Coordinates of C-alpha atoms and ligand atoms in Angstrom, one line a residue:
M10 CA 121.9 100.3 113.3
Y11 CA 118.3 101.4 112.6
H12 CA 118.1 99.6 109.2
N13 CA 120.5 98.4 106.5
P14 CA 119.0 99.5 103.1
V15 CA 118.2 96.8 100.6
L16 CA 118.9 97.0 96.8
L17 CA 120.1 100.6 97.4
K18 CA 121.9 101.3 94.2
E19 CA 119.5 99.4 92.0
S20 CA 116.4 101.0 93.4
I21 CA 117.7 104.5 93.2
D22 CA 119.2 103.9 89.7
G23 CA 115.6 102.9 88.8
L24 CA 114.4 106.4 89.7
D25 CA 116.7 107.9 87.0
I26 CA 117.1 111.0 89.1
K27 CA 117.0 114.4 87.5
E28 CA 119.2 116.9 89.3
N29 CA 116.4 119.4 90.0
G30 CA 113.5 117.0 90.2
V31 CA 111.0 116.3 93.0
Y32 CA 111.1 112.9 94.6
V33 CA 109.3 110.9 97.3
D34 CA 110.5 108.1 99.5
V35 CA 107.3 106.7 101.1
T36 CA 109.1 104.4 103.5
F37 CA 111.8 106.6 105.1
G38 CA 112.8 104.2 108.0
G39 CA 116.5 104.8 108.8
G40 CA 116.8 107.1 105.7
G41 CA 119.2 104.9 103.8
H42 CA 117.4 105.3 100.5
S43 CA 116.6 108.9 101.1
K44 CA 120.3 109.8 101.7
E45 CA 121.2 108.2 98.3
I46 CA 118.5 110.2 96.6
L47 CA 119.8 113.4 98.1
K48 CA 123.3 112.6 97.0
R49 CA 122.1 112.5 93.4
L50 CA 119.9 115.6 93.6
G51 CA 121.1 119.2 92.8
A52 CA 120.6 122.3 94.9
D53 CA 117.1 122.9 93.6
G54 CA 115.9 119.3 93.9
K55 CA 113.4 118.3 96.6
L56 CA 112.8 115.1 98.5
F57 CA 109.7 114.4 100.6
A58 CA 109.7 111.3 102.8
F59 CA 106.9 109.5 104.6
D60 CA 107.0 107.1 107.6
Q61 CA 104.0 106.4 109.8
D62 CA 106.3 105.2 112.6
E63 CA 107.0 108.0 115.1
D64 CA 110.4 106.4 115.8
A65 CA 111.6 107.2 112.3
Q66 CA 111.5 110.9 113.2
A67 CA 114.7 110.5 115.1
N68 CA 116.5 109.8 111.8
T69 CA 115.3 113.0 110.0
L70 CA 117.9 114.6 107.8
G71 CA 119.0 118.2 108.3
D72 CA 119.1 119.1 104.6
P73 CA 117.1 122.1 103.3
R74 CA 115.9 120.0 100.3
F75 CA 114.3 117.4 102.6
T76 CA 110.9 117.2 104.3
L77 CA 109.8 114.2 106.5
I78 CA 106.1 113.6 106.8
V79 CA 105.2 111.3 109.7
E80 CA 102.1 109.9 108.1
N81 CA 100.8 106.8 106.3
F82 CA 101.7 106.8 102.6
R83 CA 98.1 105.8 101.8
Y84 CA 97.5 109.5 102.0
I85 CA 100.4 110.4 99.8
A86 CA 98.5 112.8 97.4
Q87 CA 96.7 114.6 100.2
F88 CA 99.9 115.3 102.1
L89 CA 102.0 116.3 99.1
K90 CA 99.2 118.7 98.2
F91 CA 99.4 120.2 101.6
Y92 CA 103.1 121.0 100.8
G93 CA 102.0 122.5 97.4
I94 CA 103.2 119.5 95.4
R95 CA 100.9 118.0 92.8
K96 CA 103.4 116.2 90.5
V97 CA 106.7 114.5 91.2
D98 CA 109.5 112.9 89.1
G99 CA 109.9 109.7 91.1
I100 CA 108.5 107.6 94.0
L101 CA 110.4 105.0 95.9
A102 CA 108.7 102.4 98.2
D103 CA 110.6 99.8 100.3
F104 CA 107.7 98.0 101.9
G105 CA 107.5 96.2 105.2
V106 CA 109.0 96.4 108.6
S107 CA 112.4 98.0 109.4
S108 CA 115.1 96.2 111.4
H109 CA 114.5 98.7 114.2
Q110 CA 110.9 97.7 114.4
F111 CA 111.9 94.0 114.6
D112 CA 114.6 94.6 117.1
Q113 CA 112.4 96.6 119.6
A114 CA 111.1 93.7 121.7
E115 CA 108.1 95.7 123.0
R116 CA 106.7 96.3 119.5
G117 CA 105.8 92.6 119.3
F118 CA 107.0 92.1 115.6
S119 CA 109.7 89.6 116.3
T120 CA 109.2 85.9 117.2
R121 CA 112.5 86.2 119.2
F122 CA 111.0 88.1 122.2
D123 CA 108.0 87.9 124.5
A124 CA 106.0 91.1 124.3
D125 CA 102.4 92.4 124.5
L126 CA 100.5 91.7 121.3
D127 CA 101.0 94.9 119.4
M128 CA 102.6 95.0 115.9
R129 CA 101.3 98.5 115.1
M130 CA 103.7 100.4 112.8
S131 CA 102.2 103.6 114.2
K132 CA 101.1 104.2 117.7
R133 CA 98.1 106.1 116.3
N134 CA 96.8 103.0 114.8
T135 CA 93.8 101.9 116.8
L136 CA 93.9 98.2 115.7
S137 CA 96.6 96.1 117.4
A138 CA 97.5 92.4 117.4
Y139 CA 95.6 92.1 120.7
E140 CA 92.2 92.9 119.0
V141 CA 92.9 90.6 116.0
V142 CA 93.7 87.6 118.3
N143 CA 91.1 88.2 121.0
K144 CA 88.2 90.0 119.3
Y145 CA 88.0 88.7 115.7
T146 CA 85.3 86.2 114.8
Y147 CA 86.3 82.7 113.8
D148 CA 85.7 83.5 110.1
D149 CA 87.8 86.7 110.2
L150 CA 90.7 85.0 112.0
R151 CA 90.7 82.0 109.7
K152 CA 90.7 84.4 106.7
V153 CA 93.6 86.5 108.1
L154 CA 95.7 83.3 108.8
F155 CA 94.9 81.8 105.4
D156 CA 95.1 84.8 103.1
Y157 CA 98.0 86.7 104.7
G158 CA 100.0 83.8 106.2
D159 CA 99.3 81.1 103.7
I160 CA 98.6 78.8 106.6
R161 CA 97.0 75.6 105.2
N162 CA 95.3 74.5 108.5
A163 CA 94.0 78.0 109.2
N164 CA 90.6 76.7 110.1
A165 CA 91.9 74.4 112.9
M166 CA 94.3 77.2 114.2
A167 CA 91.4 79.7 114.4
K168 CA 89.3 77.2 116.3
V169 CA 92.0 76.6 118.8
L170 CA 92.6 80.3 119.3
I171 CA 88.9 80.9 119.9
A172 CA 88.8 78.1 122.5
S173 CA 92.0 79.3 124.2
R174 CA 90.9 82.9 124.5
E175 CA 87.6 81.8 126.0
V176 CA 89.5 80.3 128.9
E177 CA 91.8 83.3 129.2
E178 CA 92.6 86.4 127.1
I179 CA 95.8 86.0 125.0
R180 CA 97.8 89.1 125.9
T181 CA 101.4 88.4 124.9
T182 CA 103.3 86.8 122.1
D183 CA 104.4 83.9 124.4
A184 CA 100.8 83.3 125.3
L185 CA 100.0 83.2 121.6
K186 CA 102.8 80.6 121.0
Q187 CA 101.5 78.6 124.0
A188 CA 97.9 78.6 122.7
L189 CA 99.1 77.4 119.3
K190 CA 101.8 74.9 120.5
Q191 CA 100.1 71.9 118.9
F192 CA 100.7 73.5 115.5
L193 CA 104.4 74.3 116.2
P194 CA 106.5 71.1 115.9
E195 CA 110.0 71.9 116.8
H196 CA 111.6 71.4 113.4
R197 CA 109.1 73.8 111.6
Q198 CA 108.3 76.1 114.5
H199 CA 110.3 79.0 113.2
K200 CA 108.7 79.0 109.7
I201 CA 105.1 78.6 111.0
L202 CA 105.5 81.3 113.6
A203 CA 106.9 83.6 111.0
Q204 CA 103.8 82.9 108.8
I205 CA 101.4 83.6 111.8
Y206 CA 103.2 86.8 112.7
Q207 CA 103.2 88.0 109.1
A208 CA 99.5 87.3 108.8
I209 CA 98.6 89.3 112.0
R210 CA 101.0 92.1 111.1
I211 CA 99.5 92.5 107.6
E212 CA 96.0 92.7 109.2
V213 CA 96.9 95.1 112.0
N214 CA 98.5 97.5 109.5
Q215 CA 96.0 96.9 106.7
E216 CA 99.0 96.5 104.5
I217 CA 97.3 95.1 101.4
E218 CA 94.6 97.8 101.3
V219 CA 97.2 100.5 102.0
I220 CA 99.5 99.3 99.1
K221 CA 96.5 99.3 96.7
E222 CA 95.4 102.8 97.7
F223 CA 99.0 104.0 97.3
L224 CA 99.6 102.4 93.9
K225 CA 96.3 103.8 92.5
Q226 CA 97.5 107.4 93.3
V227 CA 100.9 106.9 91.6
P228 CA 100.1 107.5 87.9
D229 CA 98.4 110.9 88.6
L230 CA 101.2 112.0 90.8
L231 CA 104.0 111.3 88.3
N232 CA 105.2 113.8 85.7
P233 CA 105.8 112.5 82.2
K234 CA 108.6 110.0 82.3
G235 CA 108.3 110.0 86.1
R236 CA 109.5 106.7 87.7
L237 CA 108.2 104.3 90.4
S238 CA 110.7 102.0 92.1
V239 CA 109.2 99.4 94.5
I240 CA 110.9 96.8 96.8
S241 CA 108.6 94.1 98.1
Y242 CA 109.3 91.3 100.6
H243 CA 106.6 88.8 100.1
S244 CA 104.5 87.5 97.3
L245 CA 101.3 89.2 98.4
E246 CA 103.0 92.6 98.0
D247 CA 104.9 91.7 94.9
R248 CA 101.8 90.4 93.2
L249 CA 100.0 93.7 93.7
V250 CA 102.9 95.7 92.3
K251 CA 103.4 93.3 89.3
R252 CA 99.7 93.3 88.4
Y253 CA 99.3 97.1 88.8
I254 CA 102.3 97.7 86.5
R255 CA 101.1 95.2 83.9
A256 CA 97.4 95.9 83.9
G257 CA 96.7 99.1 85.9
Q258 CA 94.5 97.0 88.2
F259 CA 94.9 94.2 90.9
E260 CA 92.5 91.6 89.5
G261 CA 91.3 90.5 86.1
E262 CA 92.3 91.6 82.7
P263 CA 93.4 95.2 81.6
E264 CA 90.9 97.5 80.0
K265 CA 91.0 97.9 76.2
D266 CA 90.2 101.1 74.3
F267 CA 87.9 101.3 71.3
Y268 CA 90.7 99.9 69.0
G269 CA 91.5 97.0 71.3
N270 CA 94.7 98.5 72.7
I271 CA 95.4 98.0 76.3
E272 CA 95.4 101.2 78.3
V273 CA 97.7 101.0 81.3
P274 CA 98.8 104.0 83.4
L275 CA 102.4 102.7 84.0
K276 CA 104.8 100.7 81.8
K277 CA 107.5 98.5 83.2
V278 CA 111.2 99.5 82.9
G279 CA 113.4 96.4 82.7
G280 CA 112.6 93.1 84.5
L281 CA 112.4 91.9 88.0
I282 CA 115.6 92.7 90.0
V283 CA 116.7 90.7 93.1
P284 CA 119.7 91.1 95.4
S285 CA 123.0 89.6 94.5
R286 CA 124.3 86.6 96.5
E287 CA 126.9 89.0 98.1
E288 CA 124.2 91.4 99.3
I289 CA 122.2 88.5 100.8
K290 CA 125.3 87.2 102.5
L291 CA 125.9 90.7 104.1
N292 CA 122.2 91.4 104.9
N293 CA 119.9 88.4 105.5
R294 CA 116.8 90.7 105.3
A295 CA 117.5 91.1 101.6
R296 CA 116.9 87.5 100.8
S297 CA 113.2 87.9 99.9
A298 CA 113.5 91.3 98.3
K299 CA 112.1 91.9 94.8
L300 CA 112.5 95.2 93.0
R301 CA 110.2 96.4 90.1
I302 CA 110.6 99.7 88.2
A303 CA 108.0 101.4 86.1
E304 CA 107.5 104.7 84.3
R305 CA 104.4 106.8 83.6
N306 CA 102.9 105.5 80.4
D307 CA 102.3 108.4 78.0
E308 CA 101.8 106.2 75.0
K309 CA 98.1 105.6 75.8
Ligands
SAM422 C1 111.8 98.4 105.1 S1 111.6 99.8 106.1 C2 112.4 101.1 105.1 C3 113.8 101.3 105.3 C4 114.4 102.4 104.5 N1 114.3 102.3 103.1 C5 115.9 102.6 104.9 O1 116.7 102.6 104.0 O2 116.1 102.7 106.1 C6 109.9 100.2 105.9 C7 109.5 101.5 106.7 O3 108.3 101.9 106.1 C8 107.4 102.3 107.1 N2 106.1 102.0 106.6 C9 105.5 100.8 106.3 N3 104.3 101.0 105.9 C10 104.0 102.3 105.9 C11 102.9 103.1 105.5 N4 101.8 102.5 105.1 N5 103.0 104.4 105.6 C12 104.1 105.0 106.1 N6 105.2 104.3 106.4 C13 105.2 103.0 106.3 C14 107.8 101.5 108.3 O4 107.4 102.1 109.5 C15 109.3 101.3 108.2 O5 110.0 102.3 108.9

């Protein structure tokens, strides 16, 4: 199976679908969420989906109401405009990597397999894990490991990587594990490796910058009462979503107008939603999922 959709009902309920509305699924993957949106749309409704991974194209849906755009969602407004769409009624995002991407050994996303250092979600991406590991400066490597992997001894790890690649280039995930073996005690190996892989993957795909660029376009794209439904899988993603919904920005305090009222482009709908114990039992990938829903704020 390409991907088992997470928080399917809750995330699509959050879009409050109007029969003839226009919707966007920015992370199409195996199409689980898209299919559910189509089920709830009428004959005149429309769904546009994005996925930067060329593999997702194989899952495209033969439905006249559906269009798949094989591009990065950081360009959402630009590509929708190309299709003549300036406003939509709801946007769904289900961030991160699909099970398919994890399971394809040669993509290099999974700690389970040996593979070339790649981790690109799109083959058109020029930066790969190989460049990050072999070409980044000490400072940049340290920052990636610390900021994106929450690795406490990032300094020491970066130093060891630099020393190791001076002896021989690090070309594969096994070579990476070998170079870092002093940091991987048996009992914590799995967790630390997952943190290292996450850090490199976020850097390779510029995930933080991309999510910021995307979120900043959302308010202008939404019609009045338009909805945003976002599923995140780690705290870096969720923090960006939470802050943007609360304050309309990623750092600092929200702007106040002349009268001291806070002007925010979105307002939250309900609280944080997490998967039920049953869902996590059936789908382990759901365990870290967090869903937030917001609506365009027209009470400014
Ligand atoms: C968690 S999966 C989505 C699964 C999907 N909701 C389903 O039900 O099958 C995330 C997908 O988003 C894609 N993706 C991640 N970041 C992207 C970006 N910046 N632009 C376009 N697609 C992206 C990945 O390639 C992956 O296929």
